[in-house]
């Protein structure tokens, strides 16, 4: 192959690479726009679900979690005493 032909094919290859990358990036951009719109719709739907279904349950969650927090506050002391009993029973 002649030198001029090699130079020409190098330029064509570079131009073809740029075109292919531009097409690929354009496809990615289009898909990201579609995903963005879908996420916007999903956010709106989640806000509706929260307002209509989850907020009314908030009082029940607080009523249930209140006693559980008291129990969780007592558990470390019980666990320490149980560990002491196990150490004594095993001779450790």
PDB file of C-alpha atoms in Angstrom:
ATOM      1  CA  UNK A   1       0.000   0.000   0.000  1.00  0.00           C
ATOM      2  CA  UNK A   2       1.190   3.459  -0.696  1.00  0.00           C
ATOM      3  CA  UNK A   3       1.877   5.988   1.988  1.00  0.00           C
ATOM      4  CA  UNK A   4      -0.914   8.271   0.791  1.00  0.00           C
ATOM      5  CA  UNK A   5      -3.447   5.438   0.941  1.00  0.00           C
ATOM      6  CA  UNK A   6      -2.408   4.591   4.508  1.00  0.00           C
ATOM      7  CA  UNK A   7      -2.822   8.219   5.566  1.00  0.00           C
ATOM      8  CA  UNK A   8      -6.218   8.392   3.871  1.00  0.00           C
ATOM      9  CA  UNK A   9      -7.435   5.187   5.561  1.00  0.00           C
ATOM     10  CA  UNK A  10      -6.225   6.533   8.924  1.00  0.00           C
ATOM     11  CA  UNK A  11      -8.296   9.693   8.446  1.00  0.00           C
ATOM     12  CA  UNK A  12     -11.326   7.687   7.330  1.00  0.00           C
ATOM     13  CA  UNK A  13     -10.944   5.363  10.315  1.00  0.00           C
ATOM     14  CA  UNK A  14     -10.748   8.307  12.738  1.00  0.00           C
ATOM     15  CA  UNK A  15     -13.776   9.984  11.136  1.00  0.00           C
ATOM     16  CA  UNK A  16     -15.726   6.724  11.231  1.00  0.00           C
ATOM     17  CA  UNK A  17     -14.859   6.271  14.911  1.00  0.00           C
ATOM     18  CA  UNK A  18     -16.092   9.792  15.701  1.00  0.00           C
ATOM     19  CA  UNK A  19     -19.352   9.165  13.828  1.00  0.00           C
ATOM     20  CA  UNK A  20     -19.945   5.836  15.588  1.00  0.00           C
ATOM     21  CA  UNK A  21     -19.217   7.372  19.000  1.00  0.00           C
ATOM     22  CA  UNK A  22     -21.549  10.294  18.252  1.00  0.00           C
ATOM     23  CA  UNK A  23     -24.353   7.907  17.295  1.00  0.00           C
ATOM     24  CA  UNK A  24     -23.780   5.815  20.417  1.00  0.00           C
ATOM     25  CA  UNK A  25     -23.715   8.844  22.704  1.00  0.00           C
ATOM     26  CA  UNK A  26     -26.882  10.151  21.099  1.00  0.00           C
ATOM     27  CA  UNK A  27     -28.607   6.830  21.819  1.00  0.00           C
ATOM     28  CA  UNK A  28     -27.422   6.975  25.437  1.00  0.00           C
ATOM     29  CA  UNK A  29     -28.738  10.550  25.730  1.00  0.00           C
ATOM     30  CA  UNK A  30     -32.155   9.516  24.394  1.00  0.00           C
ATOM     31  CA  UNK A  31     -32.359   6.588  26.810  1.00  0.00           C
ATOM     32  CA  UNK A  32     -31.312   8.770  29.748  1.00  0.00           C
ATOM     33  CA  UNK A  33     -34.080  11.227  28.870  1.00  0.00           C
ATOM     34  CA  UNK A  34     -36.599   8.366  28.826  1.00  0.00           C
ATOM     35  CA  UNK A  35     -35.291   7.098  32.178  1.00  0.00           C
ATOM     36  CA  UNK A  36     -35.428  10.614  33.629  1.00  0.00           C
ATOM     37  CA  UNK A  37     -39.057  11.009  32.591  1.00  0.00           C
ATOM     38  CA  UNK A  38     -39.877   7.606  34.066  1.00  0.00           C
ATOM     39  CA  UNK A  39     -38.195   8.512  37.343  1.00  0.00           C
ATOM     40  CA  UNK A  40     -40.158  11.754  37.464  1.00  0.00           C
ATOM     41  CA  UNK A  41     -43.399   9.838  37.005  1.00  0.00           C
ATOM     42  CA  UNK A  42     -42.318   7.299  39.622  1.00  0.00           C
ATOM     43  CA  UNK A  43     -41.528  10.090  42.091  1.00  0.00           C
ATOM     44  CA  UNK A  44     -44.987  11.532  41.599  1.00  0.00           C
ATOM     45  CA  UNK A  45     -46.590   8.145  42.120  1.00  0.00           C
ATOM     46  CA  UNK A  46     -44.565   7.515  45.274  1.00  0.00           C
ATOM     47  CA  UNK A  47     -45.605  10.882  46.666  1.00  0.00           C
ATOM     48  CA  UNK A  48     -49.238   9.970  46.010  1.00  0.00           C
ATOM     49  CA  UNK A  49     -48.833   6.581  47.703  1.00  0.00           C
ATOM     50  CA  UNK A  50     -47.175   8.226  50.684  1.00  0.00           C
ATOM     51  CA  UNK A  51     -49.893  10.845  51.024  1.00  0.00           C
ATOM     52  CA  UNK A  52     -52.805   8.464  50.546  1.00  0.00           C
ATOM     53  CA  UNK A  53     -51.594   5.300  52.251  1.00  0.00           C
ATOM     54  CA  UNK A  54     -48.514   5.742  54.408  1.00  0.00           C
ATOM     55  CA  UNK A  55     -49.190   8.964  56.283  1.00  0.00           C
ATOM     56  CA  UNK A  56     -52.445   7.636  57.775  1.00  0.00           C
ATOM     57  CA  UNK A  57     -50.429   4.687  59.156  1.00  0.00           C
ATOM     58  CA  UNK A  58     -47.920   6.986  60.875  1.00  0.00           C
ATOM     59  CA  UNK A  59     -49.889   7.084  64.142  1.00  0.00           C
ATOM     60  CA  UNK A  60     -49.959   3.286  64.290  1.00  0.00           C
ATOM     61  CA  UNK A  61     -46.223   3.105  63.610  1.00  0.00           C
ATOM     62  CA  UNK A  62     -45.525   5.483  66.470  1.00  0.00           C
ATOM     63  CA  UNK A  63     -47.871   3.525  68.746  1.00  0.00           C
ATOM     64  CA  UNK A  64     -46.113   0.255  67.883  1.00  0.00           C
ATOM     65  CA  UNK A  65     -42.538   1.573  67.989  1.00  0.00           C
ATOM     66  CA  UNK A  66     -42.932   3.302  71.352  1.00  0.00           C
ATOM     67  CA  UNK A  67     -43.016   0.100  73.432  1.00  0.00           C
ATOM     68  CA  UNK A  68     -40.385  -1.505  71.201  1.00  0.00           C
ATOM     69  CA  UNK A  69     -37.948   1.330  71.938  1.00  0.00           C
ATOM     70  CA  UNK A  70     -38.451   0.806  75.662  1.00  0.00           C
ATOM     71  CA  UNK A  71     -37.769  -2.911  75.253  1.00  0.00           C
ATOM     72  CA  UNK A  72     -34.683  -2.185  73.127  1.00  0.00           C
ATOM     73  CA  UNK A  73     -33.385   0.076  75.894  1.00  0.00           C
ATOM     74  CA  UNK A  74     -33.628  -2.782  78.408  1.00  0.00           C
ATOM     75  CA  UNK A  75     -32.135  -5.497  76.180  1.00  0.00           C
ATOM     76  CA  UNK A  76     -28.435  -4.533  76.553  1.00  0.00           C
ATOM     77  CA  UNK A  77     -28.673  -4.994  80.333  1.00  0.00           C
ATOM     78  CA  UNK A  78     -30.388  -8.365  79.935  1.00  0.00           C
ATOM     79  CA  UNK A  79     -27.775  -9.429  77.371  1.00  0.00           C
ATOM     80  CA  UNK A  80     -24.933  -8.479  79.721  1.00  0.00           C
ATOM     81  CA  UNK A  81     -26.475 -10.505  82.545  1.00  0.00           C
ATOM     82  CA  UNK A  82     -26.997 -13.488  80.228  1.00  0.00           C
ATOM     83  CA  UNK A  83     -23.365 -13.296  79.106  1.00  0.00           C
ATOM     84  CA  UNK A  84     -22.254 -13.314  82.770  1.00  0.00           C
ATOM     85  CA  UNK A  85     -24.381 -16.404  83.471  1.00  0.00           C
ATOM     86  CA  UNK A  86     -22.896 -18.158  80.423  1.00  0.00           C
ATOM     87  CA  UNK A  87     -19.338 -17.293  81.490  1.00  0.00           C
ATOM     88  CA  UNK A  88     -19.953 -18.649  84.982  1.00  0.00           C
ATOM     89  CA  UNK A  89     -21.633 -21.798  83.652  1.00  0.00           C
ATOM     90  CA  UNK A  90     -18.807 -22.558  81.253  1.00  0.00           C
ATOM     91  CA  UNK A  91     -16.079 -21.716  83.757  1.00  0.00           C
ATOM     92  CA  UNK A  92     -14.745 -18.844  81.657  1.00  0.00           C
TER      93      UNK A  92
END
